[in-house]
Tab-separated table of C-alpha atoms in Angstrom:
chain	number	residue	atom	x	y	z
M	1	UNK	CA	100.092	112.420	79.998
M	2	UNK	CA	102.931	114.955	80.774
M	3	UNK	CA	102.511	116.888	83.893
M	4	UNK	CA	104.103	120.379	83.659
M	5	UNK	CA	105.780	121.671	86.794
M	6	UNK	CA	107.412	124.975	86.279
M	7	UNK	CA	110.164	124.210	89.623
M	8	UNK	CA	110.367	121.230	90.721
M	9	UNK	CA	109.971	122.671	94.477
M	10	UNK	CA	106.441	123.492	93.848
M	11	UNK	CA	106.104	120.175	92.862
M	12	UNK	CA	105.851	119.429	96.845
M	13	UNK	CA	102.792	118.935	98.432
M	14	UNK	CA	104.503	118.447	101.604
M	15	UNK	CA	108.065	118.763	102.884
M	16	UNK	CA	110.451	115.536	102.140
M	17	UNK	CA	111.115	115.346	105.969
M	18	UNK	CA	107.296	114.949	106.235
M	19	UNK	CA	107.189	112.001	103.879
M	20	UNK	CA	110.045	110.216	105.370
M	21	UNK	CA	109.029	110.496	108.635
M	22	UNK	CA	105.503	109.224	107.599
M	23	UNK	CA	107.222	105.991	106.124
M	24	UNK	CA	109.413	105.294	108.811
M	25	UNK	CA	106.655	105.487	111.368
M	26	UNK	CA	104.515	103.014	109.551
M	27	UNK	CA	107.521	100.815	108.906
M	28	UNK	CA	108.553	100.966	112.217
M	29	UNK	CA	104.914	100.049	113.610
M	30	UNK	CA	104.881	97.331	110.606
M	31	UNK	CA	108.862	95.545	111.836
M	32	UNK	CA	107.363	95.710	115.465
M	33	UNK	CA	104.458	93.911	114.657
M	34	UNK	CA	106.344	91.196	113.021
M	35	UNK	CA	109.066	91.381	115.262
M	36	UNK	CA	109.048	87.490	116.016
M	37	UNK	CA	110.448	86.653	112.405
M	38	UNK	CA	112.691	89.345	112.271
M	39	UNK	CA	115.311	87.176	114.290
M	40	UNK	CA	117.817	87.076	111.780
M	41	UNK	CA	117.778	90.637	110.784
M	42	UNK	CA	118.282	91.677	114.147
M	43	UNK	CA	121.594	89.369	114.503
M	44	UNK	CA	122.968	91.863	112.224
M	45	UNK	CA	122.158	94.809	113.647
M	46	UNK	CA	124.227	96.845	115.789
M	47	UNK	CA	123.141	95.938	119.747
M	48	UNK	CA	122.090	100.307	119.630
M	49	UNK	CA	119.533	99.259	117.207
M	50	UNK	CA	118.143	96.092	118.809
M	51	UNK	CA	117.732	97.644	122.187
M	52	UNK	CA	115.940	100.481	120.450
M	53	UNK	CA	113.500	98.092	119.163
M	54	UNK	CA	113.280	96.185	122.371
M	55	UNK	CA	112.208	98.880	124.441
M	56	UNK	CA	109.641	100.644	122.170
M	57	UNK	CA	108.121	96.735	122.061
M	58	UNK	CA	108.385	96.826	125.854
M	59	UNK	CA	106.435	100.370	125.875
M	60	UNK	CA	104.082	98.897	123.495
M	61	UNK	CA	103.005	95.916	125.614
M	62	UNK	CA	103.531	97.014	129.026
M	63	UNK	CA	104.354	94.498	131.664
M	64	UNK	CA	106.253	92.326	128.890
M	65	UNK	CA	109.555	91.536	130.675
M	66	UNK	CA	110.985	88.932	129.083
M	67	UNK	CA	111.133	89.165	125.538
M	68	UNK	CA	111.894	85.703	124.598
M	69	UNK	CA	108.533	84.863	126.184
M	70	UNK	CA	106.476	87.705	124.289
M	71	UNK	CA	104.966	85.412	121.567
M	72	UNK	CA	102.159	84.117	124.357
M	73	UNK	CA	101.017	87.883	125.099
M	74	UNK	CA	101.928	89.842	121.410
M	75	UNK	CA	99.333	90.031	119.164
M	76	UNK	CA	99.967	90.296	115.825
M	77	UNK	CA	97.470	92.421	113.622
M	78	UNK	CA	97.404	92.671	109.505
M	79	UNK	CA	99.054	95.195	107.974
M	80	UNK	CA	96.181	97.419	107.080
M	81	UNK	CA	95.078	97.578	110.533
M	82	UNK	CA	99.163	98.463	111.769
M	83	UNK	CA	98.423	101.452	108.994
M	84	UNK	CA	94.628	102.458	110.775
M	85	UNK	CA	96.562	102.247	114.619
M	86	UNK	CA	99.890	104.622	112.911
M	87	UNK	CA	97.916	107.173	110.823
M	88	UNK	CA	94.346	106.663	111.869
M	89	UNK	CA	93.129	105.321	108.012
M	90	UNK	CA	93.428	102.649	105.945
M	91	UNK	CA	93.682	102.020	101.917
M	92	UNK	CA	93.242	99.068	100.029
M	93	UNK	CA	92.090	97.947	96.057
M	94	UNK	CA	89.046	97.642	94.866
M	95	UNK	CA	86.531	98.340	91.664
M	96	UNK	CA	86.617	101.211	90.506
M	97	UNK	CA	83.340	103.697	90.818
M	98	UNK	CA	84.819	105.556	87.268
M	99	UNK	CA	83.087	103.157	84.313
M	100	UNK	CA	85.691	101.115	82.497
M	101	UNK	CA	88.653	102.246	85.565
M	102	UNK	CA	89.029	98.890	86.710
M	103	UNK	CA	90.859	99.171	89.967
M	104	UNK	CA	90.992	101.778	91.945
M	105	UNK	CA	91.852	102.748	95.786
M	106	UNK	CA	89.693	103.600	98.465
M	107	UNK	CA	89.552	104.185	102.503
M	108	UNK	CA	88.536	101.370	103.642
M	109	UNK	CA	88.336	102.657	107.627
M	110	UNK	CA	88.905	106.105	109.474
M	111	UNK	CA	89.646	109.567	107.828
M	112	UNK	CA	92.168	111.321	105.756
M	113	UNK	CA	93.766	114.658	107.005
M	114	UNK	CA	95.029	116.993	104.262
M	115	UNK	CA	98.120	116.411	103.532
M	116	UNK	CA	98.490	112.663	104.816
M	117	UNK	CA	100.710	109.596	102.979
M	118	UNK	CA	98.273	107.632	101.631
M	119	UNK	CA	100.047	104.956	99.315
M	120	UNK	CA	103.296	104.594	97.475
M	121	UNK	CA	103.922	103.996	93.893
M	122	UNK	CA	105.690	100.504	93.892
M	123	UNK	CA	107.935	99.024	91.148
M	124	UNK	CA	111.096	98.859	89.174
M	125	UNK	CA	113.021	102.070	88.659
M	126	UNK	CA	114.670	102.855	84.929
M	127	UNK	CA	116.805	105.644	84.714
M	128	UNK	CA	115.659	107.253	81.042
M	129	UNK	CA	118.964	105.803	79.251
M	130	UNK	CA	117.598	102.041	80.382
M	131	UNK	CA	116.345	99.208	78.350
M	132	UNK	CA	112.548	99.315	78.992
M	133	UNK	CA	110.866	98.875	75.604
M	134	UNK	CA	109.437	95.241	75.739
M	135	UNK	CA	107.928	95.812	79.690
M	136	UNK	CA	106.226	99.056	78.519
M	137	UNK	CA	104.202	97.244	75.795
M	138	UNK	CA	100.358	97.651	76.667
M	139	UNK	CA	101.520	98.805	80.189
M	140	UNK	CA	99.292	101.071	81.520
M	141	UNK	CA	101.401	101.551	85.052
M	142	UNK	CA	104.503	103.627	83.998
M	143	UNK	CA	104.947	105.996	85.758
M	144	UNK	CA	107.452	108.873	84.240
M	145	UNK	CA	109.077	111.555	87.159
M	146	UNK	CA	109.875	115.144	86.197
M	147	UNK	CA	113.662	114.131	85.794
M	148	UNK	CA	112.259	110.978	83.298
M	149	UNK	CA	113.388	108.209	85.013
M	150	UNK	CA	110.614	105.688	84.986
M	151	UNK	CA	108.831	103.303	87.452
M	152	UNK	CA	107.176	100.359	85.973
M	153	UNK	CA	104.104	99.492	88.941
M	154	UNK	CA	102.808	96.244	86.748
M	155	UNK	CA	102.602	93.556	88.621
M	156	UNK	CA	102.200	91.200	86.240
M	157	UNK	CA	104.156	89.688	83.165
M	158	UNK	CA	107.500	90.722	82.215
M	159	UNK	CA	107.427	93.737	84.747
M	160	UNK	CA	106.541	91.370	87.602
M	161	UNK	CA	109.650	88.662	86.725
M	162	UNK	CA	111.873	91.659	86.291
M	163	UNK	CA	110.831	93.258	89.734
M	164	UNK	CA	111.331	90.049	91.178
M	165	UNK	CA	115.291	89.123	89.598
M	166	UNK	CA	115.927	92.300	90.770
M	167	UNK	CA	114.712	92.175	93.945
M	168	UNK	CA	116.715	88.755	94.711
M	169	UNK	CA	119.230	90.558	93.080
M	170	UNK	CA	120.230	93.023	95.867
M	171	UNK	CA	119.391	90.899	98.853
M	172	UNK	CA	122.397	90.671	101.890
M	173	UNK	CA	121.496	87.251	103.355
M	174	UNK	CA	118.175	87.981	105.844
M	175	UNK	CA	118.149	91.391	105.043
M	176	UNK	CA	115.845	92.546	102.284
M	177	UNK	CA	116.297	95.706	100.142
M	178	UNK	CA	112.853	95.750	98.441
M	179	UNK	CA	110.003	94.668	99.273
M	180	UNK	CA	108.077	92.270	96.592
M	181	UNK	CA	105.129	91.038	98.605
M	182	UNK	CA	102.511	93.991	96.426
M	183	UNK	CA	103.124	91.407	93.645
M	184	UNK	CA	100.966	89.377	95.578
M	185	UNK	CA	97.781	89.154	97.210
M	186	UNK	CA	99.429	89.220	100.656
M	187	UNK	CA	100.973	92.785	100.484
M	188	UNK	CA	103.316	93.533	103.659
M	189	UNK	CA	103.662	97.614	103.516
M	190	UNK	CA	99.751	98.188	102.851
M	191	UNK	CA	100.548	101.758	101.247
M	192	UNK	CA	102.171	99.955	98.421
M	193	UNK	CA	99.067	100.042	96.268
M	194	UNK	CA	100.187	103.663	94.434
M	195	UNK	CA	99.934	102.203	90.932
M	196	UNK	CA	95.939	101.514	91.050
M	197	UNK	CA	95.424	105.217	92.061
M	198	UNK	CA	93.232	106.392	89.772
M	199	UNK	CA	93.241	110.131	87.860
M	200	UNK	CA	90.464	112.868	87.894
M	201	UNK	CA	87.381	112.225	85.482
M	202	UNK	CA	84.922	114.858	84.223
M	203	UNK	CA	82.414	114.257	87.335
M	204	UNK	CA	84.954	113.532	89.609
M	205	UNK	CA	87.998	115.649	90.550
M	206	UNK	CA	91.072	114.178	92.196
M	207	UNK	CA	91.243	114.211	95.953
M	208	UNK	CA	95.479	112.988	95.501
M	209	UNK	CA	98.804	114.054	94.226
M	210	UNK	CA	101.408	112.192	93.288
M	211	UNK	CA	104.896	113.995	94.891
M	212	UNK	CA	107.843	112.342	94.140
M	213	UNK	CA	110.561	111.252	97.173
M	214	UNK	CA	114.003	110.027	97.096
M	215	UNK	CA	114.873	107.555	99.796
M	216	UNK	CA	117.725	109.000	102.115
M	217	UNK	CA	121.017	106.456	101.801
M	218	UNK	CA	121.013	106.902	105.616
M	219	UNK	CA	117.426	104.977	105.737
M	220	UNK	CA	117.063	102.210	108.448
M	221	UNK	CA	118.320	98.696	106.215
M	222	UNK	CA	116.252	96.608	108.634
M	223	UNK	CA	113.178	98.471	107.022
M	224	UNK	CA	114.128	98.483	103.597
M	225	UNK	CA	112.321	95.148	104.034
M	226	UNK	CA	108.934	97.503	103.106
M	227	UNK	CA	109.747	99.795	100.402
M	228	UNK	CA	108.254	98.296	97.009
M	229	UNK	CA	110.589	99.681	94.544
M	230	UNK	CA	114.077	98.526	93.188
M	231	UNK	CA	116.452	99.852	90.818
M	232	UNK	CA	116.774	98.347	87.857
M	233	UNK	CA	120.516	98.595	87.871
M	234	UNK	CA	122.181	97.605	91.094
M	235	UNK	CA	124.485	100.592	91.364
M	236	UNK	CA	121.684	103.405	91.148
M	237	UNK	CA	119.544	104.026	94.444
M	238	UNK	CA	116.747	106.408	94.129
């Protein structure tokens, strides 16, 4: 299915600065609550960046002095509860209610203002002049933007080995580029579940969008560790 969008500006729901500061607050709350293994990511970031991060932990558990000692008083919560606490909701998979759907996505816990963030489309991104016959066969989860470049959001087969070359691919040492952990059943950024959204039905009209959003080259690398897509060719960011 082709959408039609006569401008691509009134293809926005809501502003780009909106989105991007939606993901970096969840990211942010997501790196803080697993700030214990993020040891070696923080070695490599500049000591501006690391005391940021040390004192919004410190404001977030008050009283915490020492932060070598704050593994006996942090608690560390799953990542769909870090989403409830940041944007007062939560989303996760489940069946369908549309017959023959099979998966869909619900909120699971608190309510969703107009206008909200509520998942991201994960998976490999193919500009339109890249090889991507064989992983389209019977794939249901391509995705095709306004400017036709292509995200495959299988996670299985062929789709889910190339996601996964690709994501070793473009890793610096600790720090991670992509994150691959939707491939699993343990998913890290819990709005990575995008691809399971289901459309509108006869009974039922859609209470989503999809609006697309390029990552800024300026975003935070330490949280790069949480967006699920990856270009499929290493020179091309989107």
């Amino acid at each position: 299915t082709l959408r039609y969008v006569p401008e691509e500006s009134k293809d926005k729901v809501i502003s780009d600065e909106d989105v991007l500061g939606t993901l970096l607050k969840v990211f942010q709350a997501l790196f803080l609550n697993d700030f214990n293994k993020q040891s070696e990511i923080l070695t490599m970031l500049p000591e501006s960046v690391k005391s940021k991060y040390q004192d919004l932990l410190a404001v977030e558990h008050q009283g915490v002095k020492l932060l070598e000692n704050r593994h006996q008083q942090q608690s560390t919560f799953k990542p769909e509860e870090i989403l409830y606490k940041t944007l007062g909701f939560s989303v996760a998979q489940a069946t369908s209610s549309l017959i023959s759907a099979g998966k869909g996505v619900f909120v699971t816990k608190g309510l969703v203002p107009k206008g909200a963030v509520v998942s991201m489309y994960p998976g490999t991104v193919y500009q339109k002049y890249e090889p991507i016959f064989f992983q389209s066969i019977g794939n249901p989860f391509i995705f095709r933007c306004l400017d036709g470049v292509l995200i495959d959001g299988n996670d299985k087969g062929i789709s889910k080995v190339v996601y996964r070359s690709c994501n070793g691919r473009d890793r610096l040492g600790p720090l991670k580029m992509s994150d691959s952990t939707w491939l699993t059943s343990e998913i890290h950024n819990p709005l990575a579940v995008g691809q399971y959204v289901n459309n509108c039905s006869n009974d039922r009209a859609a209470n989503v969008c999809y609006q697309e959003f390029d990552v800024p080259a300026v975003f935070p690398v330490e949280l790069k560790q949480y967006l699920p897509n990856i270009a499929y060719s290493y020179d091309k960011q989107r």
